[in-house]
mmCIF file of C-alpha atoms and ligand atoms in Angstrom:
data_model
loop_
_atom_site.group_PDB
_atom_site.id
_atom_site.type_symbol
_atom_site.label_atom_id
_atom_site.label_comp_id
_atom_site.label_asym_id
_atom_site.label_seq_id
_atom_site.Cartn_x
_atom_site.Cartn_y
_atom_site.Cartn_z
ATOM 1 C CA MET A 1 301.768 -8.447 0.394
ATOM 2 C CA PRO A 2 303.650 -5.799 -1.566
ATOM 3 C CA ALA A 3 301.204 -2.873 -0.702
ATOM 4 C CA LYS A 4 301.725 -0.855 2.241
ATOM 5 C CA LEU A 5 298.831 -0.279 4.575
ATOM 6 C CA LEU A 6 297.395 3.070 5.083
ATOM 7 C CA ASP A 7 296.853 3.127 8.646
ATOM 8 C CA GLY A 8 293.851 5.073 9.603
ATOM 9 C CA LYS A 9 294.283 4.183 13.247
ATOM 10 C CA ALA A 10 297.812 5.878 13.508
ATOM 11 C CA ALA A 11 297.024 8.910 11.177
ATOM 12 C CA SER A 12 293.712 9.562 13.119
ATOM 13 C CA ALA A 13 295.483 9.498 16.603
ATOM 14 C CA LYS A 14 297.684 12.349 15.376
ATOM 15 C CA VAL A 15 294.629 14.483 14.356
ATOM 16 C CA ARG A 16 292.844 13.508 17.743
ATOM 17 C CA THR A 17 296.044 14.839 19.693
ATOM 18 C CA GLN A 18 296.082 18.159 17.766
ATOM 19 C CA VAL A 19 292.316 18.509 18.235
ATOM 20 C CA ALA A 20 292.816 17.921 21.919
ATOM 21 C CA LYS A 21 295.550 20.508 22.135
ATOM 22 C CA GLU A 22 293.070 23.082 20.484
ATOM 23 C CA VAL A 23 290.340 22.187 22.771
ATOM 24 C CA ARG A 24 292.476 23.031 25.663
ATOM 25 C CA ALA A 25 293.542 26.272 24.142
ATOM 26 C CA LEU A 26 290.004 27.323 23.615
ATOM 27 C CA GLN A 27 288.983 26.170 26.987
ATOM 28 C CA ALA A 28 291.889 28.551 28.398
ATOM 29 C CA HIS A 29 289.876 31.343 26.656
ATOM 30 C CA GLY A 30 286.500 30.384 28.496
ATOM 31 C CA ILE A 31 285.169 28.451 25.340
ATOM 32 C CA SER A 32 284.167 24.875 25.959
ATOM 33 C CA PRO A 33 283.804 23.292 22.369
ATOM 34 C CA SER A 34 280.683 21.299 22.127
ATOM 35 C CA LEU A 35 278.801 19.091 19.557
ATOM 36 C CA ALA A 36 274.926 18.312 19.631
ATOM 37 C CA VAL A 37 274.383 14.878 18.113
ATOM 38 C CA VAL A 38 270.723 14.562 17.096
ATOM 39 C CA LEU A 39 269.408 10.680 16.708
ATOM 40 C CA VAL A 40 265.926 10.419 15.434
ATOM 41 C CA GLY A 41 264.538 6.727 15.863
ATOM 42 C CA ASP A 42 266.324 3.494 16.872
ATOM 43 C CA ASN A 43 268.304 2.452 13.654
ATOM 44 C CA PRO A 44 270.808 0.078 15.200
ATOM 45 C CA ALA A 45 273.703 1.292 13.006
ATOM 46 C CA SER A 46 272.926 4.880 13.608
ATOM 47 C CA GLN A 47 272.769 4.084 17.213
ATOM 48 C CA VAL A 48 276.388 2.772 17.309
ATOM 49 C CA TYR A 49 277.795 5.648 15.099
ATOM 50 C CA VAL A 50 276.279 8.090 17.463
ATOM 51 C CA ARG A 51 277.638 6.373 20.538
ATOM 52 C CA ASN A 52 281.173 6.358 18.915
ATOM 53 C CA LYS A 53 280.963 10.025 18.047
ATOM 54 C CA GLU A 54 279.783 10.882 21.551
ATOM 55 C CA LYS A 55 282.783 8.750 22.991
ATOM 56 C CA ASP A 56 285.249 10.407 20.529
ATOM 57 C CA CYS A 57 284.243 13.812 21.814
ATOM 58 C CA GLU A 58 284.668 12.951 25.394
ATOM 59 C CA GLU A 59 288.371 11.595 24.550
ATOM 60 C CA VAL A 60 289.279 14.927 23.244
ATOM 61 C CA GLY A 61 287.568 17.126 25.778
ATOM 62 C CA ILE A 62 284.690 18.163 23.488
ATOM 63 C CA ARG A 63 281.311 18.497 25.295
ATOM 64 C CA SER A 64 278.773 16.264 23.575
ATOM 65 C CA VAL A 65 274.922 17.084 23.960
ATOM 66 C CA GLY A 66 273.041 14.012 22.962
ATOM 67 C CA CYS A 67 269.498 14.557 21.597
ATOM 68 C CA ARG A 68 267.412 11.508 21.219
ATOM 69 C CA LEU A 69 264.098 11.685 19.458
ATOM 70 C CA SER A 70 261.462 8.857 18.731
ATOM 71 C CA THR A 71 261.020 7.346 15.432
ATOM 72 C CA ASP A 72 257.500 9.006 15.047
ATOM 73 C CA THR A 73 259.006 12.628 15.470
ATOM 74 C CA THR A 74 257.315 14.952 12.896
ATOM 75 C CA GLN A 75 259.531 17.130 10.617
ATOM 76 C CA GLU A 76 258.149 20.353 12.580
ATOM 77 C CA GLU A 77 259.423 18.905 15.886
ATOM 78 C CA LEU A 78 262.882 18.103 14.582
ATOM 79 C CA LEU A 79 262.890 21.664 13.080
ATOM 80 C CA THR A 80 262.004 22.908 16.257
ATOM 81 C CA VAL A 81 265.083 21.071 17.909
ATOM 82 C CA VAL A 82 267.461 22.248 15.133
ATOM 83 C CA ASP A 83 266.232 25.779 15.627
ATOM 84 C CA ARG A 84 266.998 25.709 19.376
ATOM 85 C CA LEU A 85 270.386 24.239 18.949
ATOM 86 C CA ASN A 86 270.990 27.093 16.267
ATOM 87 C CA ARG A 87 270.419 29.627 18.760
ATOM 88 C CA ASP A 88 272.151 28.017 21.723
ATOM 89 C CA PRO A 89 275.405 29.733 22.138
ATOM 90 C CA MET A 90 276.851 26.715 23.980
ATOM 91 C CA VAL A 91 276.486 24.549 21.101
ATOM 92 C CA HIS A 92 279.231 25.098 18.386
ATOM 93 C CA GLY A 93 278.458 22.066 16.208
ATOM 94 C CA ILE A 94 275.119 20.247 15.187
ATOM 95 C CA LEU A 95 274.933 16.842 13.703
ATOM 96 C CA VAL A 96 271.898 15.278 12.531
ATOM 97 C CA GLN A 97 272.493 11.606 12.021
ATOM 98 C CA LEU A 98 271.210 10.210 8.667
ATOM 99 C CA PRO A 99 269.032 8.481 7.542
ATOM 100 C CA LEU A 100 265.861 10.069 9.082
ATOM 101 C CA PRO A 101 262.575 8.279 9.247
ATOM 102 C CA LYS A 102 260.506 8.517 6.050
ATOM 103 C CA GLN A 103 258.109 11.146 7.239
ATOM 104 C CA ILE A 104 261.124 13.575 7.555
ATOM 105 C CA ASP A 105 262.363 15.495 4.705
ATOM 106 C CA GLU A 106 266.145 15.281 5.052
ATOM 107 C CA ARG A 107 266.855 18.147 2.864
ATOM 108 C CA ALA A 108 264.801 20.640 4.619
ATOM 109 C CA VAL A 109 266.448 19.384 7.843
ATOM 110 C CA ILE A 110 269.904 19.854 6.710
ATOM 111 C CA ALA A 111 269.022 23.380 5.182
ATOM 112 C CA ALA A 112 267.596 24.395 8.437
ATOM 113 C CA ILE A 113 271.006 23.743 10.112
ATOM 114 C CA ASN A 114 273.145 27.064 10.713
ATOM 115 C CA PRO A 115 275.817 26.621 8.173
ATOM 116 C CA ALA A 116 278.366 27.946 10.661
ATOM 117 C CA LYS A 117 277.523 24.735 12.961
ATOM 118 C CA ASP A 118 277.181 22.567 10.076
ATOM 119 C CA VAL A 119 280.010 20.000 11.047
ATOM 120 C CA ASP A 120 279.046 17.561 8.468
ATOM 121 C CA ALA A 121 279.300 20.339 5.776
ATOM 122 C CA PHE A 122 276.104 19.003 4.188
ATOM 123 C CA HIS A 123 274.240 22.354 4.110
ATOM 124 C CA PRO A 124 273.807 23.727 0.526
ATOM 125 C CA SER A 125 275.831 26.820 1.290
ATOM 126 C CA ASN A 126 278.940 24.645 2.544
ATOM 127 C CA VAL A 127 278.465 22.357 -0.505
ATOM 128 C CA GLY A 128 278.772 25.303 -2.618
ATOM 129 C CA ARG A 129 281.677 26.826 -0.962
ATOM 130 C CA ILE A 130 283.485 23.351 -1.306
ATOM 131 C CA MET A 131 283.159 23.724 -5.015
ATOM 132 C CA LEU A 132 284.683 27.241 -4.760
ATOM 133 C CA ASP A 133 287.502 25.958 -2.785
ATOM 134 C CA ASP A 134 286.654 28.558 -0.066
ATOM 135 C CA TYR A 135 285.153 26.578 2.952
ATOM 136 C CA ASP A 136 285.216 26.420 6.815
ATOM 137 C CA PHE A 137 284.131 22.855 6.736
ATOM 138 C CA LEU A 138 284.927 19.606 4.716
ATOM 139 C CA PRO A 139 282.733 16.715 4.818
ATOM 140 C CA CYS A 140 284.313 14.145 7.207
ATOM 141 C CA THR A 141 284.971 11.086 4.913
ATOM 142 C CA PRO A 142 286.626 12.946 1.976
ATOM 143 C CA ALA A 143 288.570 15.214 4.407
ATOM 144 C CA GLY A 144 289.663 12.126 6.155
ATOM 145 C CA ILE A 145 290.934 10.641 3.063
ATOM 146 C CA MET A 146 292.810 13.498 1.950
ATOM 147 C CA GLU A 147 294.441 13.705 5.390
ATOM 148 C CA LEU A 148 295.370 9.999 5.115
ATOM 149 C CA LEU A 149 296.951 10.414 1.716
ATOM 150 C CA ALA A 150 298.953 13.631 3.015
ATOM 151 C CA ASP A 151 300.032 11.656 6.032
ATOM 152 C CA ALA A 152 301.537 9.060 3.866
ATOM 153 C CA GLY A 153 303.127 11.558 1.397
ATOM 154 C CA ILE A 154 300.864 10.718 -1.500
ATOM 155 C CA SER A 155 299.969 13.895 -3.638
ATOM 156 C CA PRO A 156 297.096 13.433 -6.270
ATOM 157 C CA ALA A 157 298.836 16.113 -8.268
ATOM 158 C CA GLY A 158 299.012 15.106 -12.005
ATOM 159 C CA LYS A 159 297.463 11.562 -11.014
ATOM 160 C CA GLU A 160 294.529 9.866 -12.429
ATOM 161 C CA CYS A 161 291.981 9.553 -9.708
ATOM 162 C CA VAL A 162 288.840 7.466 -10.106
ATOM 163 C CA ILE A 163 286.077 7.440 -7.670
ATOM 164 C CA ILE A 164 283.474 4.786 -7.699
ATOM 165 C CA GLY A 165 280.179 6.137 -6.195
ATOM 166 C CA ARG A 166 278.576 9.763 -6.610
ATOM 167 C CA SER A 167 276.733 10.295 -3.382
ATOM 168 C CA ASN A 168 276.618 13.760 -1.901
ATOM 169 C CA ILE A 169 278.377 12.599 1.302
ATOM 170 C CA VAL A 170 281.513 10.941 -0.364
ATOM 171 C CA GLY A 171 281.659 10.684 -4.146
ATOM 172 C CA LYS A 172 280.942 14.105 -5.293
ATOM 173 C CA PRO A 173 282.876 15.983 -2.395
ATOM 174 C CA MET A 174 285.827 13.529 -2.861
ATOM 175 C CA ALA A 175 285.929 14.548 -6.554
ATOM 176 C CA MET A 176 286.220 18.209 -5.798
ATOM 177 C CA LEU A 177 289.052 17.786 -3.160
ATOM 178 C CA LEU A 178 291.051 15.672 -5.512
ATOM 179 C CA LEU A 179 290.481 18.191 -8.247
ATOM 180 C CA HIS A 180 291.523 20.974 -6.110
ATOM 181 C CA ALA A 181 294.645 18.864 -5.274
ATOM 182 C CA ASN A 182 295.212 18.954 -9.122
ATOM 183 C CA GLY A 183 294.367 15.260 -9.720
ATOM 184 C CA THR A 184 292.600 14.350 -12.994
ATOM 185 C CA VAL A 185 289.259 13.099 -11.706
ATOM 186 C CA THR A 186 286.773 10.427 -13.028
ATOM 187 C CA ILE A 187 283.642 9.686 -11.113
ATOM 188 C CA ALA A 188 282.294 6.284 -11.993
ATOM 189 C CA HIS A 189 278.981 4.845 -10.860
ATOM 190 C CA SER A 190 276.443 2.182 -11.368
ATOM 191 C CA LYS A 191 275.624 3.285 -15.019
ATOM 192 C CA THR A 192 279.291 3.514 -16.145
ATOM 193 C CA PRO A 193 280.030 1.042 -18.912
ATOM 194 C CA ASN A 194 283.306 -0.917 -18.728
ATOM 195 C CA LEU A 195 283.953 -0.060 -15.180
ATOM 196 C CA ALA A 196 286.941 -2.165 -14.963
ATOM 197 C CA GLU A 197 288.584 -0.355 -17.664
ATOM 198 C CA VAL A 198 287.844 2.956 -16.218
ATOM 199 C CA THR A 199 289.130 1.850 -12.760
ATOM 200 C CA ALA A 200 292.315 0.150 -14.121
ATOM 201 C CA ARG A 201 293.416 3.830 -15.154
ATOM 202 C CA ALA A 202 293.533 5.020 -11.738
ATOM 203 C CA ASP A 203 296.699 5.837 -9.963
ATOM 204 C CA ILE A 204 294.334 6.697 -7.069
ATOM 205 C CA LEU A 205 291.186 4.531 -6.772
ATOM 206 C CA VAL A 206 288.462 5.504 -4.270
ATOM 207 C CA SER A 207 285.732 2.882 -3.712
ATOM 208 C CA ALA A 208 282.482 4.052 -2.032
ATOM 209 C CA VAL A 209 280.012 1.415 -3.287
ATOM 210 C CA GLY A 210 278.735 -0.415 -0.332
ATOM 211 C CA ARG A 211 279.208 -4.042 -1.670
ATOM 212 C CA ALA A 212 281.685 -6.424 -0.126
ATOM 213 C CA GLY A 213 284.280 -7.705 -2.773
ATOM 214 C CA PHE A 214 283.086 -5.365 -5.433
ATOM 215 C CA VAL A 215 286.521 -4.016 -6.468
ATOM 216 C CA THR A 216 288.610 -7.257 -7.674
ATOM 217 C CA ALA A 217 292.141 -7.246 -8.506
ATOM 218 C CA ASP A 218 291.612 -7.077 -12.491
ATOM 219 C CA MET A 219 290.003 -3.654 -11.796
ATOM 220 C CA VAL A 220 293.203 -2.235 -10.320
ATOM 221 C CA LYS A 221 296.303 -0.786 -11.995
ATOM 222 C CA PRO A 222 299.540 -2.142 -10.726
ATOM 223 C CA GLY A 223 301.227 0.037 -8.177
ATOM 224 C CA ALA A 224 297.697 1.984 -7.668
ATOM 225 C CA VAL A 225 296.767 3.493 -4.278
ATOM 226 C CA VAL A 226 293.399 2.051 -3.158
ATOM 227 C CA ILE A 227 291.130 3.737 -0.780
ATOM 228 C CA ASP A 228 288.162 1.594 0.565
ATOM 229 C CA VAL A 229 285.158 3.593 2.025
ATOM 230 C CA GLY A 230 283.057 0.481 2.129
ATOM 231 C CA MET A 231 281.659 -0.658 5.530
ATOM 232 C CA ASN A 232 279.845 -3.839 4.795
ATOM 233 C CA ARG A 233 278.504 -6.271 7.461
ATOM 234 C CA LEU A 234 279.073 -9.641 6.229
ATOM 235 C CA GLU A 235 276.548 -12.531 7.270
ATOM 236 C CA SER A 236 279.114 -13.809 9.642
ATOM 237 C CA GLY A 237 278.966 -10.385 11.499
ATOM 238 C CA LYS A 238 282.477 -9.568 10.160
ATOM 239 C CA LEU A 239 283.045 -6.111 8.772
ATOM 240 C CA ALA A 240 284.489 -5.766 5.193
ATOM 241 C CA GLY A 241 285.119 -3.062 2.769
ATOM 242 C CA ASP A 242 284.337 -2.830 -1.022
ATOM 243 C CA VAL A 243 287.689 -4.111 -2.200
ATOM 244 C CA ASP A 244 288.851 -7.752 -2.530
ATOM 245 C CA PHE A 245 291.578 -6.875 0.117
ATOM 246 C CA ALA A 246 294.074 -10.009 -0.282
ATOM 247 C CA ALA A 247 294.073 -9.941 -4.106
ATOM 248 C CA VAL A 248 294.200 -6.189 -4.536
ATOM 249 C CA ALA A 249 296.847 -5.854 -1.775
ATOM 250 C CA GLU A 250 299.169 -7.951 -4.124
ATOM 251 C CA LYS A 251 298.803 -5.339 -6.877
ATOM 252 C CA ALA A 252 298.421 -2.139 -5.184
ATOM 253 C CA SER A 253 301.202 0.132 -3.768
ATOM 254 C CA TYR A 254 299.109 1.224 -0.864
ATOM 255 C CA ILE A 255 295.657 0.106 0.485
ATOM 256 C CA THR A 256 293.393 1.176 3.474
ATOM 257 C CA PRO A 257 292.215 -1.726 5.537
ATOM 258 C CA VAL A 258 288.676 -2.275 6.867
ATOM 259 C CA PRO A 259 288.326 -1.624 9.656
ATOM 260 C CA GLY A 260 291.073 0.734 10.625
ATOM 261 C CA GLY A 261 291.551 2.773 7.440
ATOM 262 C CA VAL A 262 288.901 5.232 6.338
ATOM 263 C CA GLY A 263 286.587 4.948 9.334
ATOM 264 C CA PRO A 264 288.744 6.260 12.081
ATOM 265 C CA MET A 265 289.775 9.180 9.833
ATOM 266 C CA THR A 266 286.129 10.109 9.129
ATOM 267 C CA ARG A 267 285.632 10.118 13.096
ATOM 268 C CA ALA A 268 288.693 12.211 13.626
ATOM 269 C CA MET A 269 287.520 14.981 11.149
ATOM 270 C CA LEU A 270 284.191 15.453 12.806
ATOM 271 C CA LEU A 271 286.306 16.402 15.960
ATOM 272 C CA LYS A 272 288.435 18.757 13.803
ATOM 273 C CA ASN A 273 285.378 20.400 12.319
ATOM 274 C CA THR A 274 283.864 20.881 15.849
ATOM 275 C CA VAL A 275 286.806 22.531 17.173
ATOM 276 C CA LYS A 276 286.821 24.820 14.119
ATOM 277 C CA ALA A 277 283.168 25.618 14.592
ATOM 278 C CA ALA A 278 283.947 26.567 18.226
ATOM 279 C CA ALA A 279 286.890 28.700 17.177
ATOM 280 C CA LEU A 280 285.146 30.581 14.513
ATOM 281 C CA ARG A 281 281.795 30.776 16.415
ATOM 282 C CA PRO A 282 280.495 33.746 14.328
ATOM 283 C CA THR A 283 277.740 34.182 16.828
ATOM 284 C CA ASN A 284 280.432 35.186 19.021
ATOM 285 C CA ALA A 285 278.780 32.907 21.911
HETATM 286 N N1 LIG B 1 274.995 8.773 8.224
HETATM 287 C C1 LIG B 1 276.149 7.941 7.696
HETATM 288 N N2 LIG B 1 277.235 8.690 7.468
HETATM 289 C C2 LIG B 1 276.791 9.973 8.023
HETATM 290 C C3 LIG B 1 277.578 11.313 8.388
HETATM 291 O O1 LIG B 1 278.623 11.324 8.017
HETATM 292 N N3 LIG B 1 276.946 12.130 9.004
HETATM 293 C C4 LIG B 1 275.476 12.239 9.348
HETATM 294 N N4 LIG B 1 275.178 13.214 9.907
HETATM 295 N N5 LIG B 1 274.888 10.906 9.111
HETATM 296 C C5 LIG B 1 275.438 10.069 8.689
#
């Protein structure tokens, strides 16, 4: 396998060590960084994600405030909870786990979160600030990918960067971050004709599609850096990325494994955002 592994486990451990240090420094000043994690309903994947986030917090000394609401929660009830957390001076970060049950308007809920506590960076004002390259928080997955690249000494400057996927959570903000790092950026998606031709131009290829085996070796330029955001559960129960790992690893210069690549970086960035929210705490709580 000629490609080197981009080891998210190792790189995220460095981030967590740094975050733990910052938590202790804040605690020495009487501030106990805390994150409220709101889960509505009983989506099994969300339950796992939320449990992991709470465990991660505990490990670095961040206080996590769990908030579990039933599947039939109304939008008004959820907005009341968000409002309470917005005003609580002991809560520095608020994360409402997505997706939300269908009776709730996700956009309205995200817009109701105090932008200074929006550790997902999903609030419209935080999204706008990312576009202007003048932000406090970055969304966790794209930020984690930038950190992983930096950790390996890979600069996007002057490189052809292709992202497959145009979601608000990954594709769009990823494009902005690579652009700000002076990459030449293309966002490809399900309506892109000749996708393999587009992806084969990429020096840095980011796949955020959500289909196992979607990125095959013929779509990859020799020597490319391949970042796999996919987290697909196979029928066997095994976790797989979007990339045909074995074949693409023969062609790429660097590749992220799944699991152990982007996932741990995403989790670490949430902790980084939470400690930053606690340090900034504009309410002076
Ligand atoms: N659901 C899937 N990914 C995410 C995420 O990054 N944040 C939130 N709040 N919900 C999610």
